[in-house]
Tab-separated table of C-alpha atoms in Angstrom:
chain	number	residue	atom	x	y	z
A	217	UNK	CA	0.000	0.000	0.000
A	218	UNK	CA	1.104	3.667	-0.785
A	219	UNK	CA	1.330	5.594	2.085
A	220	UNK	CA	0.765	9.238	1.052
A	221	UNK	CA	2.947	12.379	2.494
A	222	UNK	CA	0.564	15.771	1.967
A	223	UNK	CA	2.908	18.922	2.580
A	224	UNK	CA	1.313	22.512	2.253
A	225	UNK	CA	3.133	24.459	-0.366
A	226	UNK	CA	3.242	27.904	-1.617
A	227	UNK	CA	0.996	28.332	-5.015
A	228	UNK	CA	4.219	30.123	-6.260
A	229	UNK	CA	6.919	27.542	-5.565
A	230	UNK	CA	7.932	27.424	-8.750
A	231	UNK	CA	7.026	31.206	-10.272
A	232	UNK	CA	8.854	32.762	-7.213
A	233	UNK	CA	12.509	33.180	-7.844
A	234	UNK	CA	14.049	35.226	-5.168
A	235	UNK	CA	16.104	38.297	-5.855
A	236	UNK	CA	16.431	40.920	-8.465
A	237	UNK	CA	15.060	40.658	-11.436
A	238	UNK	CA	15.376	43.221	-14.759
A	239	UNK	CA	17.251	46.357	-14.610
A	240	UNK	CA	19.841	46.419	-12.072
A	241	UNK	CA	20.583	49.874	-10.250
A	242	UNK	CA	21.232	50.404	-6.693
A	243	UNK	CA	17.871	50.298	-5.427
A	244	UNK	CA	14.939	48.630	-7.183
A	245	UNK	CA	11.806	49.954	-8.774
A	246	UNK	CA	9.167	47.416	-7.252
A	247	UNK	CA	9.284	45.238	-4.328
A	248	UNK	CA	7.561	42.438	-4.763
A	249	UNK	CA	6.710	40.045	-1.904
A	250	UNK	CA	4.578	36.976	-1.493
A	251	UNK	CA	2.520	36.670	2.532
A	252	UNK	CA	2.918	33.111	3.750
A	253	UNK	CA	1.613	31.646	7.384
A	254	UNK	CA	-1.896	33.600	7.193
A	255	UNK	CA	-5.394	32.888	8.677
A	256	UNK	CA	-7.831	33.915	6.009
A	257	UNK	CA	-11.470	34.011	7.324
A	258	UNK	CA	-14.249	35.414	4.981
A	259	UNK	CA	-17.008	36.523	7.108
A	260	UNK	CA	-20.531	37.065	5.985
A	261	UNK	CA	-23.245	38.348	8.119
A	262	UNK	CA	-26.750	36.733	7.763
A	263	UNK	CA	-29.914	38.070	6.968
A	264	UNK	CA	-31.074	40.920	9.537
A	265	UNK	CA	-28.040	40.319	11.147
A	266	UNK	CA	-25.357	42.906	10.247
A	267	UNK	CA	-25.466	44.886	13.608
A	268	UNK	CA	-24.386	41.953	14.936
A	269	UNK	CA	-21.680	41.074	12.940
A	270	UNK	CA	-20.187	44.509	13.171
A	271	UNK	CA	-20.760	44.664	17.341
A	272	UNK	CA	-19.189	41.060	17.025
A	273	UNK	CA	-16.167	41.993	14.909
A	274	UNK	CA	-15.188	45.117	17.374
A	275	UNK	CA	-15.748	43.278	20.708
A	276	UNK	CA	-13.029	40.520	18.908
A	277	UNK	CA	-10.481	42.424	16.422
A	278	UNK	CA	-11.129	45.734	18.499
A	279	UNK	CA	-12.144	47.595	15.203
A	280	UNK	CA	-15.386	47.977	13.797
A	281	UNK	CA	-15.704	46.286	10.489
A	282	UNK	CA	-15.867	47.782	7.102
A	283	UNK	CA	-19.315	48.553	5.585
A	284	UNK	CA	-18.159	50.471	2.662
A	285	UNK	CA	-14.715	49.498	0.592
A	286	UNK	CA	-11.978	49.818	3.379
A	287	UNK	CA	-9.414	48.047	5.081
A	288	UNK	CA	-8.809	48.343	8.912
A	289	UNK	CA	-6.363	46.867	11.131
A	290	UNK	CA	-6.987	45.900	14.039
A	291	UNK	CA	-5.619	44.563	17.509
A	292	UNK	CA	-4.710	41.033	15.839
A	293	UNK	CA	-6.311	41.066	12.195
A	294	UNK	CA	-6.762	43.214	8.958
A	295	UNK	CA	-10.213	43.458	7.953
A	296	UNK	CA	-10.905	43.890	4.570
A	297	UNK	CA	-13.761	44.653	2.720
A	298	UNK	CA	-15.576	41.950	0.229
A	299	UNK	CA	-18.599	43.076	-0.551
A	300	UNK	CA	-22.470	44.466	1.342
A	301	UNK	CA	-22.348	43.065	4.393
A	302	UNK	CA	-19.279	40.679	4.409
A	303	UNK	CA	-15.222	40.806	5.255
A	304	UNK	CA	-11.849	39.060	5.043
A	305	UNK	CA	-10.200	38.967	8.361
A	306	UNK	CA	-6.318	38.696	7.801
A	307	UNK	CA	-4.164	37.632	10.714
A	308	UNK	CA	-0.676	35.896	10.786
A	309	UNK	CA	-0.929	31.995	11.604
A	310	UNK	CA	0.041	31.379	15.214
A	311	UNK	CA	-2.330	28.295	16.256
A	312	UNK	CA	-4.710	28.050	13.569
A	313	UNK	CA	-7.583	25.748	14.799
A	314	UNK	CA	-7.852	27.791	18.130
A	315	UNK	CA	-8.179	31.420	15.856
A	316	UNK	CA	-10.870	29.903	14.181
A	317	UNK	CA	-12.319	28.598	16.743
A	318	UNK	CA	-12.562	31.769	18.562
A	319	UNK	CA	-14.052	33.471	15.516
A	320	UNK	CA	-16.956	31.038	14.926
A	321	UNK	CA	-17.399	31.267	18.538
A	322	UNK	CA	-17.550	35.333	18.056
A	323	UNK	CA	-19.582	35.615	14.899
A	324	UNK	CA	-21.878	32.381	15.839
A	325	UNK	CA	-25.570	33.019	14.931
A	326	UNK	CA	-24.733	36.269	13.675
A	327	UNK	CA	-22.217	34.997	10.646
A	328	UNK	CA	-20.990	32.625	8.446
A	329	UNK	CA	-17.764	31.557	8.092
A	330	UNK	CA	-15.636	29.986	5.404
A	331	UNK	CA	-12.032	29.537	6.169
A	332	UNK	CA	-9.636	30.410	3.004
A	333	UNK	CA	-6.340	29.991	4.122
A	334	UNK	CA	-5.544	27.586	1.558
A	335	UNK	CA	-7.296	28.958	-0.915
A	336	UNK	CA	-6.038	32.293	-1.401
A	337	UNK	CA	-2.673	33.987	-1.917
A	338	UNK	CA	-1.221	37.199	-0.678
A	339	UNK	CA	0.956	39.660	-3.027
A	340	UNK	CA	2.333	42.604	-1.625
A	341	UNK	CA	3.697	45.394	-4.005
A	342	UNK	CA	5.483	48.272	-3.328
A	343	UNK	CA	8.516	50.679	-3.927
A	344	UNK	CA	8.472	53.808	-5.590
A	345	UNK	CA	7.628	52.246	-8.896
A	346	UNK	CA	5.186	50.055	-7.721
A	347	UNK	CA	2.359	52.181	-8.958
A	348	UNK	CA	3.977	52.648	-12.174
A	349	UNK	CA	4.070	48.913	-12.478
A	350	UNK	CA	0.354	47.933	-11.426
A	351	UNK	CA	-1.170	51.015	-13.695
A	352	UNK	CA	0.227	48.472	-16.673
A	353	UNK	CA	-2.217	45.662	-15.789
A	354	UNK	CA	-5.181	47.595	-13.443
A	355	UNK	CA	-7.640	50.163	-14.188
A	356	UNK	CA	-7.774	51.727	-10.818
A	357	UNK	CA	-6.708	55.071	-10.417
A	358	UNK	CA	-4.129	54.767	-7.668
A	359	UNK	CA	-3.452	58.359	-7.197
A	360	UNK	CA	-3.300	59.480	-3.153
A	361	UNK	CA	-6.533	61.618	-3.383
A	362	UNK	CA	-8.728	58.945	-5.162
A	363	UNK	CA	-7.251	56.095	-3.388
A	364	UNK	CA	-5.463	56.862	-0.066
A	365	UNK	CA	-4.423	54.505	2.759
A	366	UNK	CA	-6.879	52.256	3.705
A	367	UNK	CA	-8.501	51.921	0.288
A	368	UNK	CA	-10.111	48.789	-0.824
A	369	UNK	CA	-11.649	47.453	-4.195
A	370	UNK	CA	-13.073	43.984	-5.431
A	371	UNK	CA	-11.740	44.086	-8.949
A	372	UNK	CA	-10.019	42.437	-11.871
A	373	UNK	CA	-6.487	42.438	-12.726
A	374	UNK	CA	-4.916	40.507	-15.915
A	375	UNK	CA	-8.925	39.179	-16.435
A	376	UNK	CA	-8.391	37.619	-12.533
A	377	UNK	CA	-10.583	38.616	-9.747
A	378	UNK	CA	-8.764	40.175	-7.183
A	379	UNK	CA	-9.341	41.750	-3.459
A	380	UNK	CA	-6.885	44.838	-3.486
A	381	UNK	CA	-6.582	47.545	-0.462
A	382	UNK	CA	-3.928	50.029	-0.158
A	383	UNK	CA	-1.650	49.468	3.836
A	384	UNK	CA	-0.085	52.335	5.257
A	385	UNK	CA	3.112	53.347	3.376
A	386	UNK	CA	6.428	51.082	4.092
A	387	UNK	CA	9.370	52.560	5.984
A	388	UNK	CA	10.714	54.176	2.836
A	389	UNK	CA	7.621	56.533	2.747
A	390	UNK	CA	6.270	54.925	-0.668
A	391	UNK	CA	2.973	53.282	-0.863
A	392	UNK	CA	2.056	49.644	-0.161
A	393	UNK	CA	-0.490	47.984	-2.141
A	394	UNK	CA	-1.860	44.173	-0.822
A	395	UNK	CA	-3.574	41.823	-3.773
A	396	UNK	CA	-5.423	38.965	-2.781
A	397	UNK	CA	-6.138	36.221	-5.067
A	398	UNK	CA	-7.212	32.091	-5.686
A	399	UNK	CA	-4.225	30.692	-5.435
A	400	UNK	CA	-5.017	28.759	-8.809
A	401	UNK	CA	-4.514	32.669	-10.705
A	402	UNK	CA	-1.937	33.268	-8.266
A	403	UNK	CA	0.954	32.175	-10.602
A	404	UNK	CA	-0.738	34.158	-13.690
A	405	UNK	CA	-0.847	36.884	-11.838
A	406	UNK	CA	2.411	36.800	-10.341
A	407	UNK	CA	3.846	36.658	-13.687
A	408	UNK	CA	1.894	39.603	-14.689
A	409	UNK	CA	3.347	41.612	-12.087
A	410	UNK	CA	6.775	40.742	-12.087
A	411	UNK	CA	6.835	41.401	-16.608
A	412	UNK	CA	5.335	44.813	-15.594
A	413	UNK	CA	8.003	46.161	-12.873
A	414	UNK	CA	10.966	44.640	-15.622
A	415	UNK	CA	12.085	48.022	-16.486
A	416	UNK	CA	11.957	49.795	-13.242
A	417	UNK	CA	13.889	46.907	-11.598
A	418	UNK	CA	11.822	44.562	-9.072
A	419	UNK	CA	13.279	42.526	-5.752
A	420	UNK	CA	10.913	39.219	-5.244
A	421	UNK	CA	10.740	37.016	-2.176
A	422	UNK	CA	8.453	35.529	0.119
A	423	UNK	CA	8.130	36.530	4.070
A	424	UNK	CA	5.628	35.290	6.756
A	425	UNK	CA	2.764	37.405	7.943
A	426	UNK	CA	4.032	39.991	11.049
């Protein structure tokens, strides 16, 4: 009898090669980084029941939850927004059964939950480039008075459906923009990226959720 050996792996193993890629210069263009060792919960409130949710989500995250297209952070999750009445709650993996456990214990009779931490991939983009890169392959209009920090959108980027929010700009002052997609696109997409930040210069690697 075969005996069978499952190991999680990263939906870019192979598409991620670490390290600088395209022009060289001193500094690159585009950082490009893909979020490993998250908790992805989406979180949908049930009919006549979004008061709840919302009075759920603050009494657990510490934040109240987004109604409108925004991404908070709060005491130990992001929540992002996915659409009338329902969120992604972010957090780094630390004991995953026991996190989602407290959250169906938080949201129960008010939400439903589906757990999507194996289903979804997180690409981070930034460095002064970075918007120069993603205006090749997204429609948004990134500019800081139509889409400051905090920012979210449910959209489509190289024909792939995509949750994108803007964080709060990285150490170097220059903003950070978070895409979350199936992990299925997730190479596709990655591709996409990395052919668009080519000329500016673009870092890849992979880091585990803070």
């Amino acid at each position: 009898m075969v005996d069978y050996l499952w190991n999680t792996q990263s939906p870019l193993q192979k598409a991620l090669v670490a390290g600088r890629h395209g022009v060289a210069g001193a500094q690159a263009g585009v950082t490009l980084v893909e979020v490993r060792d998250l908790v992805l919960v989406q979180v949908m409130a049930r009919r006549g029941k979004a008061a709840d949710t919302a009075k759920a989500a603050k009494k657990l995250f510490g934040v109240d939850a987004p109604n409108t297209p925004k991404a908070v952070a709060g005491k130990s999750a992001t929540l992002v927004w996915s659409g009338p009445d329902q969120f992604t709650v972010l957090a780094p993996r630390t004991d995953e059964s026991s996190q989602i456990d407290a959250m169906s214990q938080a949201f129960s009779g008010a939400a439903s939950l589906s757990d999507q931490s194996d289903g979804r991939c997180l690409i981070r983009v930034s460095g002064p480039r970075g918007r120069d890169a993603i205006a090749k392959f997204s429609s948004l209009d990134l500019h800081d008075a139509a889409f400051p920090v905090g920012t979210a959108a449910n959209t489509s980027v190289d024909h792939t459906a995509v949750n994108f929010w803007r964080e709060a700009n990285g150490a170097d002052g220059h903003p950070v923009y978070s895409m979350l997609v199936f992990t299925s696109f997730a190479d596709s997409l990655w591709h996409a990226i990395v052919d668009s930040s080519l000329e500016y210069g673009v870092d890849t690697s992979r880091t585990s959720a803070a």
